[in-house]
C-alpha cells in the first residue's frame, strides 16, 4: 500500500481530506484559474501555437499532476521558458500555423513526459543536478530577455520574421520600427502599466484577467481593429480530445535534445519552488515522485492536444498565498479552464495580441533575478563564471546551445576546483588535542620537525597530479628531526585507482627524501581502497586513529624513515587483498596532555 501511495499520492491526501480545507482550495483554484486562462493563451502565442492549445495544456495535464504529484501547492501548466524552448525547437523543423506544427508540439510533450517518467521510476533524478543553481539563474535571465524582446513586435504592432538568434531578432525589430502602429503601441503601454501597478499595489487581484477584459472592451468599444490593432481571432470552443500525435522517426530524433533540456529546466524550476512551500507547510516532497507526476502531466498534454508543461513560479506563489491546502485546488483550476473552453472562448476573439504580449513581458521581468545574482557573487564569486557563461551563451548562441555550453562550463569549473583541492597546514592548539589550520587559527602552532597537512577532497584522476606535487613540496619543507610528514586524511572521503597509484608513488618519493610519511584519521571507504591496492600493508604502523596519535607515535620513534624504506614500498603485495584489523582502530593511544598524548579522536577543522 505504501508503494501505491508513493506512485499515486492522491491516496495519501484524498481519503483524509478535511472540510476546513475546502474554503482555501476553492479560493486558490478560482484565483489561479482566472490567472491561468490569459497566461495559457499568451504562452501558446509565444510557442507559436494557437491560444486554444495553451488552454488544452492547462486542463487535463493539471488534473493528472494533482493525482500523481507530491506538491500540494505547485501550479502546473504552460510557462514562458518552456514555451520559448518549444518554439525554438519546432520553428526550424515544421511550418508554424500548420497541423504538423500542432502535432509536433504534442509529440514533444509526449517525449518530455516519457523522459520524466523514466528518470523518476529509475530513481535518476540526480541527473538533473548537472544544471547548477548559478547556471540556472544565468540561463533564466537570458531566456527572460529573449522572451520579453520577442513580444516587442506585438506591443509595436509590427510584423517580423522569426530569427534563430537574439541579436538577429533585435536587428529585425529595429528594421521594422518604422511600421509601428501608434494605436497598438498605446494599448500595449497601457496594458503593461496596468499590470505593473496591479502587481505592486494589489498582488492578489488577477491582473492578467483584468487587462484581458479591459483590452477586449477597448477593442470592441473603439473599433480598434479598424485602426490596425491585431487580435487573436476566433478560438474553437472544443474541449480537449484524446489523440495520438504523428510519430515521425526523423522528427523524434531532432526533438530528443530539446526534450531533455525541457525536462532538466522544467523539473529544476518546479522542484525549486515546490520545495519552498513543502518546507513552509511541513510535508515531504519526493523528487523522483515529482518526476513521475510531471511526466504524467506531460504525457496527458501530448495525448490531449497540448504542449510541454511544468510548474510555474508566479502561479504557485499565488496558489499558496490564496490558501491552497491540497492538490484539489489545481483540480478546481482545471475546471475553470474547462468551463472557459466550453462557454467563454467566443468572448476572447477580440483579445488584442498587444495585451498578451504585455502579459508575457510582465511575467518574465521577475525572471531576471538581480538580487540572486548579487547573492551568488557574495557567497561564491567563482560561481559568477558559470552564471556569466550561461547568460552570454544563451543570448549569443540561442536557448538550446546556450544551456549546453553553460552546463559544460559549469562542469569544467567543478573539475577545475576538484583538480586544485583545498589543503591546510595544521598546528596544535595548546591545552587541547586539536590540530587546526594555522592560517585561520592564530593560536595553532606547528610541531617542530613534523609537517601536518590536510587535503580536503577525494583523491582521483582529476587531482592526482596536483596532490602529488603538493605533498612532495611539503615533504621538501621538512628539515629538522624527527623529519616526519603527517597526511591528515579526515577530508578525504574517497579514492580511485589513480589516486591509489599516486599515493604509492608519493610513499616512494617521500622515503627517498628521508622523511617518514604517516596517515591519520583515514575514513572507511579510503581504508577499503588502500587494502585492495595493497597499500595498507605497506603503511604498517604509520596509520593512526588521529593526528594527535600520529604525533605521539612519531615522538616515540615508531615508523621512522628507515622503517619506511624497509617496509617493502617498492614492491606491492600481489596476493589477493583481505580484510585486516586496522592499526587505526584502537592503537597508539596515549594519556591526555601534550601533543601526541590523547585517547580522544582528533578532528581538524578549516
Coordinates of C-alpha atoms in Angstrom, one line a residue:
X1 CA 0.0 0.0 0.0
X2 CA 2.9 2.3 0.8
X3 CA 4.3 1.8 -2.7
X4 CA 0.9 2.5 -4.3
X5 CA 0.7 5.8 -2.3
X6 CA 4.1 6.8 -3.5
X7 CA 3.1 6.2 -7.1
X8 CA -0.4 7.8 -6.6
X9 CA 0.0 10.5 -3.9
X10 CA -3.7 11.3 -4.0
X11 CA -4.2 8.1 -1.9
X12 CA -2.3 9.9 0.9
X13 CA -4.3 13.2 1.0
X14 CA -7.6 12.3 -0.7
X15 CA -9.1 9.9 1.9
X16 CA -8.3 12.2 4.7
X17 CA -9.5 15.4 3.0
X18 CA -10.8 17.8 5.6
X19 CA -13.8 20.0 5.3
X20 CA -11.9 23.0 6.5
X21 CA -9.5 22.7 3.5
X22 CA -12.3 23.3 1.0
X23 CA -12.5 27.0 1.5
X24 CA -8.8 27.6 0.9
X25 CA -8.6 25.2 -2.0
X26 CA -11.7 26.8 -3.7
X27 CA -10.4 30.3 -3.3
X28 CA -6.9 29.3 -4.6
X29 CA -8.4 27.3 -7.5
X30 CA -10.6 30.1 -8.7
X31 CA -7.8 32.7 -8.3
X32 CA -5.2 30.7 -10.2
X33 CA -7.8 29.7 -12.8
X34 CA -8.5 33.4 -13.5
X35 CA -4.8 33.9 -13.8
X36 CA -4.1 30.8 -15.9
X37 CA -6.6 31.4 -18.7
X38 CA -4.9 34.6 -20.1
X39 CA -1.4 33.3 -19.3
X40 CA -2.1 30.0 -21.1
X41 CA -3.2 31.8 -24.2
X42 CA -0.2 34.2 -24.1
X43 CA 2.3 31.4 -23.6
X44 CA 0.8 29.4 -26.5
X45 CA 1.3 32.5 -28.7
X46 CA 4.9 32.6 -27.5
X47 CA 5.3 28.9 -28.5
X48 CA 3.9 29.7 -32.0
X49 CA 0.7 27.9 -31.2
X50 CA -3.0 28.9 -31.3
X51 CA -4.4 30.2 -28.0
X52 CA -6.6 27.1 -27.5
X53 CA -3.6 24.8 -27.4
X54 CA -2.4 26.7 -24.3
X55 CA -5.8 26.2 -22.7
X56 CA -5.7 22.5 -23.6
X57 CA -2.3 22.3 -21.8
X58 CA -4.0 23.9 -18.7
X59 CA -6.7 21.3 -18.3
X60 CA -6.1 17.5 -18.3
X61 CA -2.4 17.8 -17.5
X62 CA -3.2 19.9 -14.4
X63 CA -5.7 17.3 -13.2
X64 CA -3.2 14.5 -13.9
X65 CA -0.5 16.2 -11.9
X66 CA -2.9 16.7 -9.0
X67 CA -3.3 12.8 -8.9
X68 CA 0.4 11.9 -9.3
X69 CA 2.4 14.9 -7.9
X70 CA 3.6 15.2 -4.3
X71 CA 3.5 19.0 -4.1
X72 CA 0.2 20.4 -2.7
X73 CA 0.8 24.0 -3.9
X74 CA 2.7 23.6 -7.2
X75 CA 0.6 25.1 -10.1
X76 CA 1.4 23.2 -13.3
X77 CA 0.7 24.4 -16.8
X78 CA 2.3 26.3 -19.7
X79 CA 5.3 28.5 -18.6
X80 CA 7.3 31.1 -20.5
X81 CA 10.7 29.4 -20.8
X82 CA 9.3 26.0 -21.9
X83 CA 7.1 27.8 -24.4
X84 CA 10.2 29.5 -25.8
X85 CA 12.1 26.2 -25.9
X86 CA 9.2 24.7 -27.8
X87 CA 9.1 27.5 -30.4
X88 CA 12.9 27.4 -30.9
X89 CA 12.8 23.6 -31.4
X90 CA 9.8 23.4 -33.7
X91 CA 10.3 26.5 -35.9
X92 CA 13.3 25.1 -37.9
X93 CA 11.6 21.8 -38.4
X94 CA 7.9 22.5 -39.1
X95 CA 6.0 25.4 -40.6
X96 CA 4.2 27.4 -37.9
X97 CA 0.4 27.5 -38.2
X98 CA 0.1 24.1 -39.8
X99 CA -1.4 20.8 -38.5
X100 CA 2.2 19.4 -38.5
X101 CA 3.3 22.1 -36.1
X102 CA 0.5 21.3 -33.6
X103 CA 1.3 17.5 -33.9
X104 CA 5.0 18.2 -33.3
X105 CA 4.2 20.2 -30.2
X106 CA 2.1 17.4 -28.8
X107 CA 4.8 14.9 -29.7
X108 CA 7.4 17.0 -27.9
X109 CA 5.2 17.0 -24.8
X110 CA 4.9 13.2 -25.0
X111 CA 8.7 12.8 -25.3
X112 CA 9.2 15.1 -22.3
X113 CA 6.7 13.1 -20.3
X114 CA 8.4 9.8 -21.1
X115 CA 11.8 11.1 -20.1
X116 CA 10.4 12.4 -16.8
X117 CA 8.8 9.1 -16.0
X118 CA 11.9 7.0 -17.0
X119 CA 14.1 9.2 -14.8
X120 CA 11.6 9.1 -11.9
X121 CA 11.0 5.3 -12.0
X122 CA 14.7 4.7 -12.4
X123 CA 15.4 7.0 -9.5
X124 CA 17.7 9.0 -11.7
X125 CA 16.5 12.4 -10.6
X126 CA 20.1 13.3 -9.6
X127 CA 21.0 13.6 -13.2
X128 CA 19.2 17.0 -13.4
X129 CA 21.7 18.3 -10.9
X130 CA 24.2 18.8 -13.8
X131 CA 22.5 22.2 -14.2
X132 CA 23.8 24.1 -11.2
X133 CA 21.8 26.9 -9.5
X134 CA 24.1 29.6 -10.8
X135 CA 23.8 28.3 -14.4
X136 CA 20.0 28.2 -14.0
X137 CA 19.9 31.8 -12.8
X138 CA 22.1 33.0 -15.7
X139 CA 20.1 30.9 -18.3
X140 CA 16.8 32.0 -16.9
X141 CA 17.8 35.7 -17.0
X142 CA 18.9 35.4 -20.6
X143 CA 15.8 33.5 -21.6
X144 CA 13.6 36.1 -20.0
X145 CA 15.3 38.8 -22.1
X146 CA 14.8 36.8 -25.2
X147 CA 11.2 36.1 -24.4
X148 CA 10.5 39.7 -23.5
X149 CA 12.1 41.1 -26.7
X150 CA 10.2 38.5 -28.8
X151 CA 7.0 40.3 -27.7
X152 CA 8.1 43.8 -28.7
X153 CA 6.6 43.2 -32.1
X154 CA 3.1 42.7 -30.6
X155 CA 3.5 45.9 -28.5
X156 CA 4.5 47.9 -31.5
X157 CA 2.1 46.3 -33.9
X158 CA 4.8 45.3 -36.4
X159 CA 5.5 42.1 -38.4
X160 CA 8.9 40.5 -38.1
X161 CA 10.4 37.2 -39.2
X162 CA 11.3 34.6 -36.6
X163 CA 15.1 34.5 -36.1
X164 CA 17.3 31.9 -34.5
X165 CA 19.5 34.3 -32.5
X166 CA 18.7 37.2 -30.2
X167 CA 20.9 39.7 -31.9
X168 CA 19.2 38.9 -35.2
X169 CA 15.8 39.5 -33.6
X170 CA 17.0 42.9 -32.3
X171 CA 18.1 43.9 -35.8
X172 CA 14.9 42.6 -37.3
X173 CA 12.8 44.7 -34.9
X174 CA 15.0 47.7 -35.5
X175 CA 14.5 47.5 -39.2
X176 CA 10.7 47.4 -38.8
X177 CA 10.2 50.0 -36.2
X178 CA 9.1 52.5 -38.9
X179 CA 5.9 50.4 -39.3
X180 CA 4.9 50.9 -35.7
X181 CA 1.1 51.2 -35.2
X182 CA 0.5 54.0 -32.7
X183 CA -2.8 52.7 -31.5
X184 CA -1.3 49.2 -30.8
X185 CA 1.7 50.8 -29.0
X186 CA -0.7 52.9 -26.8
X187 CA -2.8 49.9 -26.0
X188 CA 0.3 47.8 -25.1
X189 CA 1.8 50.5 -23.0
X190 CA -1.5 51.0 -21.0
X191 CA -1.7 47.2 -20.5
X192 CA 1.9 46.9 -19.3
X193 CA 1.5 49.9 -17.0
X194 CA -1.8 48.4 -15.5
X195 CA -0.1 45.0 -15.0
X196 CA 2.8 46.7 -13.2
X197 CA 0.6 48.8 -10.9
X198 CA -1.7 45.9 -10.1
X199 CA 1.2 43.6 -9.2
X200 CA 2.8 46.2 -7.0
X201 CA -0.3 47.5 -5.2
X202 CA -2.8 44.7 -5.5
X203 CA -0.9 41.4 -5.9
X204 CA -3.9 39.1 -5.1
X205 CA -6.0 40.7 -7.8
X206 CA -6.0 38.6 -11.1
X207 CA -4.3 41.4 -13.0
X208 CA -3.8 39.5 -16.2
X209 CA -7.6 38.7 -16.4
X210 CA -8.5 42.4 -15.7
X211 CA -6.1 43.5 -18.5
X212 CA -7.6 40.9 -20.9
X213 CA -11.2 42.1 -20.1
X214 CA -10.2 45.7 -20.3
X215 CA -8.4 45.4 -23.6
X216 CA -11.2 43.4 -25.2
X217 CA -13.7 46.1 -24.2
X218 CA -11.4 48.8 -25.6
X219 CA -11.2 46.9 -28.9
X220 CA -14.9 46.5 -29.1
X221 CA -16.0 50.0 -27.9
X222 CA -13.5 51.9 -30.0
X223 CA -13.3 49.6 -33.0
X224 CA -9.6 49.3 -32.7
X225 CA -9.3 46.6 -35.3
X226 CA -10.1 49.1 -37.9
X227 CA -7.1 51.1 -36.7
X228 CA -4.7 48.2 -37.3
X229 CA -4.8 46.5 -33.8
X230 CA -4.2 42.8 -34.2
X231 CA -6.4 40.3 -32.3
X232 CA -6.2 36.6 -31.7
X233 CA -9.3 35.9 -33.7
X234 CA -11.8 33.0 -33.3
X235 CA -10.9 30.4 -30.7
X236 CA -12.6 27.0 -31.1
X237 CA -14.9 26.1 -28.2
X238 CA -13.9 22.4 -28.4
X239 CA -12.9 20.6 -25.3
X240 CA -9.5 18.8 -25.4
X241 CA -9.9 15.4 -27.2
X242 CA -7.7 12.3 -27.0
X243 CA -5.5 11.7 -30.0
X244 CA -2.0 10.4 -30.8
X245 CA 0.4 12.7 -32.5
X246 CA 2.2 11.6 -35.6
X247 CA 5.3 9.6 -34.7
X248 CA 7.9 10.6 -37.3
X249 CA 11.2 9.0 -36.7
X250 CA 13.3 11.9 -38.0
X251 CA 11.3 14.4 -36.1
X252 CA 11.7 12.4 -32.9
X253 CA 15.5 12.4 -33.4
X254 CA 15.5 16.1 -34.0
X255 CA 13.5 16.8 -30.8
X256 CA 15.1 14.5 -28.3
X257 CA 17.8 17.1 -27.3
X258 CA 15.1 19.7 -26.7
X259 CA 13.0 17.2 -24.7
X260 CA 16.0 16.6 -22.4
X261 CA 16.6 20.3 -22.0
X262 CA 12.9 21.0 -21.2
X263 CA 13.0 18.1 -18.7
X264 CA 16.0 19.4 -16.9
X265 CA 15.0 23.1 -16.9
X266 CA 11.3 22.4 -16.1
X267 CA 12.0 19.9 -13.3
X268 CA 14.5 22.2 -11.6
X269 CA 12.2 25.2 -11.9
X270 CA 9.3 23.1 -10.4
X271 CA 11.2 21.5 -7.6
X272 CA 12.9 24.7 -6.6
X273 CA 9.5 26.5 -6.0
X274 CA 7.8 23.3 -4.7
X275 CA 10.4 22.7 -2.0
X276 CA 9.8 26.2 -0.6
X277 CA 6.1 25.6 0.0
X278 CA 6.7 22.0 1.2
X279 CA 9.0 23.3 3.8
X280 CA 6.6 26.0 4.9
X281 CA 3.7 23.6 5.1
X282 CA 5.8 20.8 6.7
X283 CA 5.3 17.9 4.3
X284 CA 7.8 15.9 2.3
X285 CA 8.5 16.5 -1.3
X286 CA 9.7 13.4 -3.1
X287 CA 11.9 14.4 -6.2
X288 CA 11.6 11.1 -8.0
X289 CA 7.8 11.1 -7.5
X290 CA 7.7 14.6 -8.8
X291 CA 9.4 13.4 -11.9
X292 CA 6.7 10.8 -12.4
X293 CA 3.9 13.4 -11.6
X294 CA 5.3 16.0 -14.1
X295 CA 5.9 13.2 -16.6
X296 CA 2.3 12.0 -16.4
X297 CA 1.1 15.6 -16.8
X298 CA 3.2 16.0 -20.0
X299 CA 2.1 12.7 -21.4
X300 CA -1.5 13.8 -20.8
X301 CA -0.7 17.1 -22.6
X302 CA 0.7 15.3 -25.6
X303 CA -2.3 13.0 -25.8
X304 CA -4.9 15.8 -25.5
X305 CA -3.5 18.3 -28.0
X306 CA -1.3 20.4 -25.7
X307 CA 2.4 21.1 -25.5
X308 CA 5.1 20.7 -22.7
X309 CA 4.1 21.9 -19.2
X310 CA 5.8 22.3 -15.9
X311 CA 5.4 24.1 -12.6
X312 CA 5.4 27.9 -12.6
X313 CA 6.9 30.3 -10.0
X314 CA 4.3 33.1 -10.1
X315 CA 1.2 30.9 -10.2
X316 CA 2.5 28.6 -7.5
X317 CA 3.1 31.7 -5.3
X318 CA -0.4 32.9 -6.0
X319 CA -1.9 29.5 -5.3
X320 CA -0.2 29.2 -1.9
X321 CA -1.0 32.8 -0.9
X322 CA -4.6 32.4 -1.9
X323 CA -4.9 29.4 0.5
X324 CA -4.3 26.2 -1.4
X325 CA -4.0 23.3 1.1
X326 CA -4.1 20.3 -1.2
X327 CA -3.9 19.5 -4.9
X328 CA -7.7 19.7 -5.1
X329 CA -7.0 23.5 -5.7
X330 CA -5.4 22.5 -9.0
X331 CA -8.4 20.4 -10.0
X332 CA -10.6 23.4 -9.4
X333 CA -8.2 25.5 -11.6
X334 CA -8.5 23.0 -14.4
X335 CA -12.3 23.1 -14.0
X336 CA -12.2 26.9 -14.5
X337 CA -10.2 26.5 -17.7
X338 CA -12.5 23.7 -19.0
X339 CA -15.6 26.0 -18.4
X340 CA -13.8 28.8 -20.2
X341 CA -13.2 26.5 -23.2
X342 CA -16.7 25.2 -23.2
X343 CA -18.6 28.5 -22.9
X344 CA -16.4 31.6 -22.9
X345 CA -14.0 31.3 -25.9
X346 CA -16.1 33.5 -28.2
X347 CA -15.5 36.4 -25.9
X348 CA -11.8 36.2 -26.5
X349 CA -11.9 36.6 -30.3
X350 CA -11.3 40.4 -29.9
X351 CA -8.4 39.9 -27.5
X352 CA -5.5 42.1 -28.8
X353 CA -2.1 40.5 -29.3
X354 CA -0.6 43.5 -27.6
X355 CA -2.3 42.6 -24.3
X356 CA -1.0 39.1 -24.5
X357 CA 2.5 40.4 -25.2
X358 CA 2.3 42.7 -22.2
X359 CA 1.2 39.7 -20.0
X360 CA 4.2 37.7 -21.2
X361 CA 6.7 40.6 -20.7
X362 CA 5.3 41.3 -17.2
X363 CA 5.6 37.6 -16.3
X364 CA 9.3 37.3 -17.3
X365 CA 10.5 40.5 -15.8
X366 CA 10.8 38.8 -12.5
X367 CA 13.0 36.0 -14.0
X368 CA 15.9 38.5 -14.3
X369 CA 16.8 38.0 -10.7
X370 CA 19.5 40.6 -10.0
X371 CA 19.1 40.1 -6.2
X372 CA 20.0 36.4 -6.6
X373 CA 22.9 37.3 -8.8
X374 CA 24.3 39.5 -6.1
X375 CA 23.7 36.8 -3.5
X376 CA 25.7 34.3 -5.6
X377 CA 28.5 36.8 -6.0
X378 CA 28.6 37.3 -2.3
X379 CA 28.5 33.6 -1.4
X380 CA 31.0 32.2 -4.0
X381 CA 32.4 34.7 -6.5
X382 CA 33.7 32.0 -8.8
X383 CA 30.1 30.8 -9.4
X384 CA 29.7 34.0 -11.4
X385 CA 31.8 32.4 -14.2
X386 CA 29.2 29.7 -14.8
X387 CA 26.4 32.3 -14.4
X388 CA 28.0 34.7 -16.9
X389 CA 28.8 31.9 -19.4
X390 CA 25.2 30.7 -19.2
X391 CA 23.8 34.3 -19.7
X392 CA 26.1 35.2 -22.6
X393 CA 26.0 31.9 -24.3
X394 CA 22.2 31.8 -24.2
X395 CA 21.9 35.3 -25.6
X396 CA 24.5 34.8 -28.3
X397 CA 24.0 31.1 -29.3
X398 CA 20.4 30.6 -28.5
X399 CA 18.4 28.7 -25.9
X400 CA 19.4 25.1 -26.6
X401 CA 23.1 25.6 -27.5
X402 CA 23.4 28.2 -24.8
X403 CA 22.3 25.9 -22.0
X404 CA 24.5 23.1 -23.3
X405 CA 27.6 25.4 -23.3
X406 CA 26.6 26.6 -19.8
X407 CA 26.3 23.0 -18.4
X408 CA 29.7 22.1 -19.9
X409 CA 31.2 25.3 -18.5
X410 CA 29.8 24.7 -15.0
X411 CA 31.2 21.1 -15.1
X412 CA 34.6 22.4 -16.1
X413 CA 34.5 24.8 -13.2
X414 CA 33.7 21.9 -10.9
X415 CA 36.6 19.8 -12.4
X416 CA 38.9 22.8 -12.0
X417 CA 38.0 23.1 -8.3
X418 CA 38.5 19.3 -7.9
X419 CA 41.9 19.4 -9.6
X420 CA 43.1 22.0 -7.1
X421 CA 41.7 20.9 -3.8
X422 CA 41.9 22.9 -0.7
X423 CA 44.7 22.0 1.7
X424 CA 45.8 23.3 5.0
X425 CA 48.9 23.1 7.2
X426 CA 47.8 22.1 10.7
X427 CA 49.1 23.3 14.0
X428 CA 48.5 22.2 17.6
X429 CA 46.3 24.3 19.9
X430 CA 47.8 24.3 23.4
X431 CA 45.9 22.6 26.1
X432 CA 43.8 20.6 23.6
X433 CA 44.2 17.6 21.3
X434 CA 43.0 19.6 18.4
X435 CA 45.0 20.5 15.3
X436 CA 43.8 23.5 13.2
X437 CA 44.6 25.4 10.1
X438 CA 47.4 27.7 11.1
X439 CA 46.3 30.3 8.6
X440 CA 42.8 30.6 10.2
X441 CA 43.6 29.9 13.8
X442 CA 46.5 32.2 15.2
X443 CA 46.6 30.1 18.4
X444 CA 47.6 27.0 16.5
X445 CA 51.4 26.4 16.1
X446 CA 53.3 23.9 14.0
X447 CA 55.1 21.0 15.6
X448 CA 58.9 21.1 15.3
X449 CA 60.2 18.6 12.8
X450 CA 56.7 17.3 11.9
X451 CA 54.7 18.7 9.0
X452 CA 51.0 18.1 9.2
X453 CA 48.9 18.6 6.0
X454 CA 45.2 18.1 5.5
X455 CA 43.7 17.6 2.0
X456 CA 40.0 18.4 1.7
X457 CA 39.0 16.4 -1.4
X458 CA 38.6 12.9 -2.7
X459 CA 41.8 11.6 -4.4
X460 CA 41.0 10.8 -8.0
X461 CA 42.4 11.1 -11.6
X462 CA 41.2 14.7 -11.6
X463 CA 43.6 15.9 -8.9
X464 CA 46.2 13.2 -8.5
X465 CA 49.0 15.1 -10.2
X466 CA 48.4 18.3 -8.2
X467 CA 48.0 16.5 -4.9
X468 CA 51.3 14.5 -5.5
X469 CA 53.1 17.8 -6.2
X470 CA 51.6 19.4 -3.1
X471 CA 52.6 16.5 -0.8
X472 CA 56.1 16.4 -2.2
X473 CA 56.5 20.1 -1.7
X474 CA 55.5 19.7 1.9
X475 CA 58.0 16.8 2.3
X476 CA 60.7 19.0 0.9
X477 CA 59.8 21.6 3.6
X478 CA 60.7 19.2 6.4
X479 CA 64.2 19.9 7.5
X480 CA 64.6 19.0 11.2
X481 CA 64.3 15.8 13.1
X482 CA 62.2 13.7 13.5
X483 CA 61.6 14.5 9.8
X484 CA 58.0 13.4 9.5
X485 CA 55.1 14.3 7.3
X486 CA 51.6 13.5 8.5
X487 CA 48.8 13.4 5.9
X488 CA 45.6 14.1 7.8
X489 CA 43.0 12.2 5.7
X490 CA 39.9 13.4 7.6
X491 CA 38.9 15.4 4.5
X492 CA 39.5 12.6 2.0
X493 CA 36.2 10.7 1.6
X494 CA 37.0 8.6 -1.4
X495 CA 39.9 7.4 -3.6
X496 CA 40.0 5.9 -7.1
X497 CA 42.7 3.7 -8.7
X498 CA 44.6 6.7 -10.0
X499 CA 44.6 8.2 -6.5
X500 CA 45.9 5.0 -5.0
X501 CA 48.7 4.7 -7.6
X502 CA 49.6 8.4 -6.9
X503 CA 49.8 7.6 -3.2
X504 CA 52.1 4.7 -3.8
X505 CA 54.4 6.9 -5.8
X506 CA 54.3 9.5 -3.0
X507 CA 55.4 6.9 -0.5
X508 CA 58.5 6.1 -2.6
X509 CA 59.5 9.7 -3.3
X510 CA 58.9 10.9 0.3
X511 CA 61.0 7.9 1.5
X512 CA 63.8 8.9 -0.9
X513 CA 63.9 12.3 0.9
X514 CA 64.4 10.5 4.2
X515 CA 61.0 11.7 5.5
X516 CA 58.6 9.4 7.3
X517 CA 55.1 9.6 5.9
X518 CA 52.2 8.9 8.2
X519 CA 48.4 8.8 7.6
X520 CA 45.8 9.9 10.2
X521 CA 42.0 9.7 10.5
X522 CA 41.5 7.6 7.4
X523 CA 37.9 7.1 6.6
X524 CA 36.3 3.6 5.9
X525 CA 35.9 3.9 2.1
X526 CA 39.5 5.1 1.7
X527 CA 40.8 2.3 4.0
X528 CA 39.0 -0.2 1.7
X529 CA 40.8 1.1 -1.3
X530 CA 44.1 1.1 0.5
X531 CA 43.5 -2.5 1.4
X532 CA 42.6 -3.5 -2.1
X533 CA 45.6 -1.7 -3.6
X534 CA 48.0 -3.4 -1.2
X535 CA 49.0 -0.1 0.3
X536 CA 47.6 -0.7 3.8
X537 CA 50.2 -3.4 4.4
X538 CA 53.0 -1.1 3.2
X539 CA 52.0 1.6 5.7
X540 CA 52.2 -0.8 8.7
X541 CA 52.3 1.1 11.9
X542 CA 52.2 4.5 10.1
X543 CA 48.4 4.7 10.1
X544 CA 46.8 6.3 13.1
X545 CA 43.4 7.0 14.5
X546 CA 44.0 10.7 14.8
X547 CA 46.6 13.4 14.1
X548 CA 47.3 13.6 17.8
X549 CA 48.1 9.9 17.9
X550 CA 50.3 10.2 14.9
X551 CA 52.4 12.9 16.6
X552 CA 52.7 10.7 19.7
X553 CA 53.9 7.8 17.6
X554 CA 56.5 9.8 15.8
X555 CA 57.8 11.2 19.0
X556 CA 58.2 7.6 20.3
X557 CA 60.2 6.8 17.2
X558 CA 57.7 4.5 15.6
X559 CA 57.5 4.3 11.8
X560 CA 60.6 6.3 11.0
X561 CA 62.2 6.9 7.6
X562 CA 64.4 3.8 7.8
X563 CA 61.4 1.6 8.8
X564 CA 59.6 3.1 5.8
X565 CA 62.4 2.1 3.4
X566 CA 62.5 -1.4 4.8
X567 CA 58.7 -1.9 4.7
X568 CA 58.8 -3.0 1.0
X569 CA 57.3 0.0 -0.5
X570 CA 58.9 -0.6 -3.9
X571 CA 57.2 -4.0 -4.1
X572 CA 53.4 -4.0 -3.5
X573 CA 51.9 -7.3 -2.5
X574 CA 50.4 -9.3 -5.4
X575 CA 48.3 -11.6 -3.3
X576 CA 44.5 -11.1 -3.1
X577 CA 43.9 -8.4 -0.5
X578 CA 41.9 -9.4 2.5
X579 CA 40.3 -7.5 5.4
X580 CA 42.7 -6.7 8.2
X581 CA 42.4 -5.4 11.6
X582 CA 43.1 -1.7 11.1
X583 CA 46.0 -0.2 13.0
X584 CA 44.0 2.9 13.1
X585 CA 41.3 1.2 15.2
X586 CA 42.5 1.4 18.7
X587 CA 46.3 1.6 18.5
X588 CA 48.7 4.2 19.7
X589 CA 46.5 5.5 22.5
X590 CA 48.4 7.8 24.9
X591 CA 47.5 9.7 28.1
X592 CA 45.7 13.0 27.6
X593 CA 48.0 16.0 27.7
X594 CA 50.7 17.4 25.4
X595 CA 50.5 16.9 21.6
X596 CA 50.5 13.2 21.0
X597 CA 49.0 12.2 24.3
X598 CA 45.3 11.6 23.9
X599 CA 42.8 8.8 23.6
X600 CA 40.3 11.3 22.2
X601 CA 40.0 11.2 18.4
X602 CA 41.1 14.5 16.8
X603 CA 39.1 16.2 14.2
X604 CA 40.8 19.0 12.3
X605 CA 38.7 21.9 11.1
X606 CA 39.1 24.5 8.5

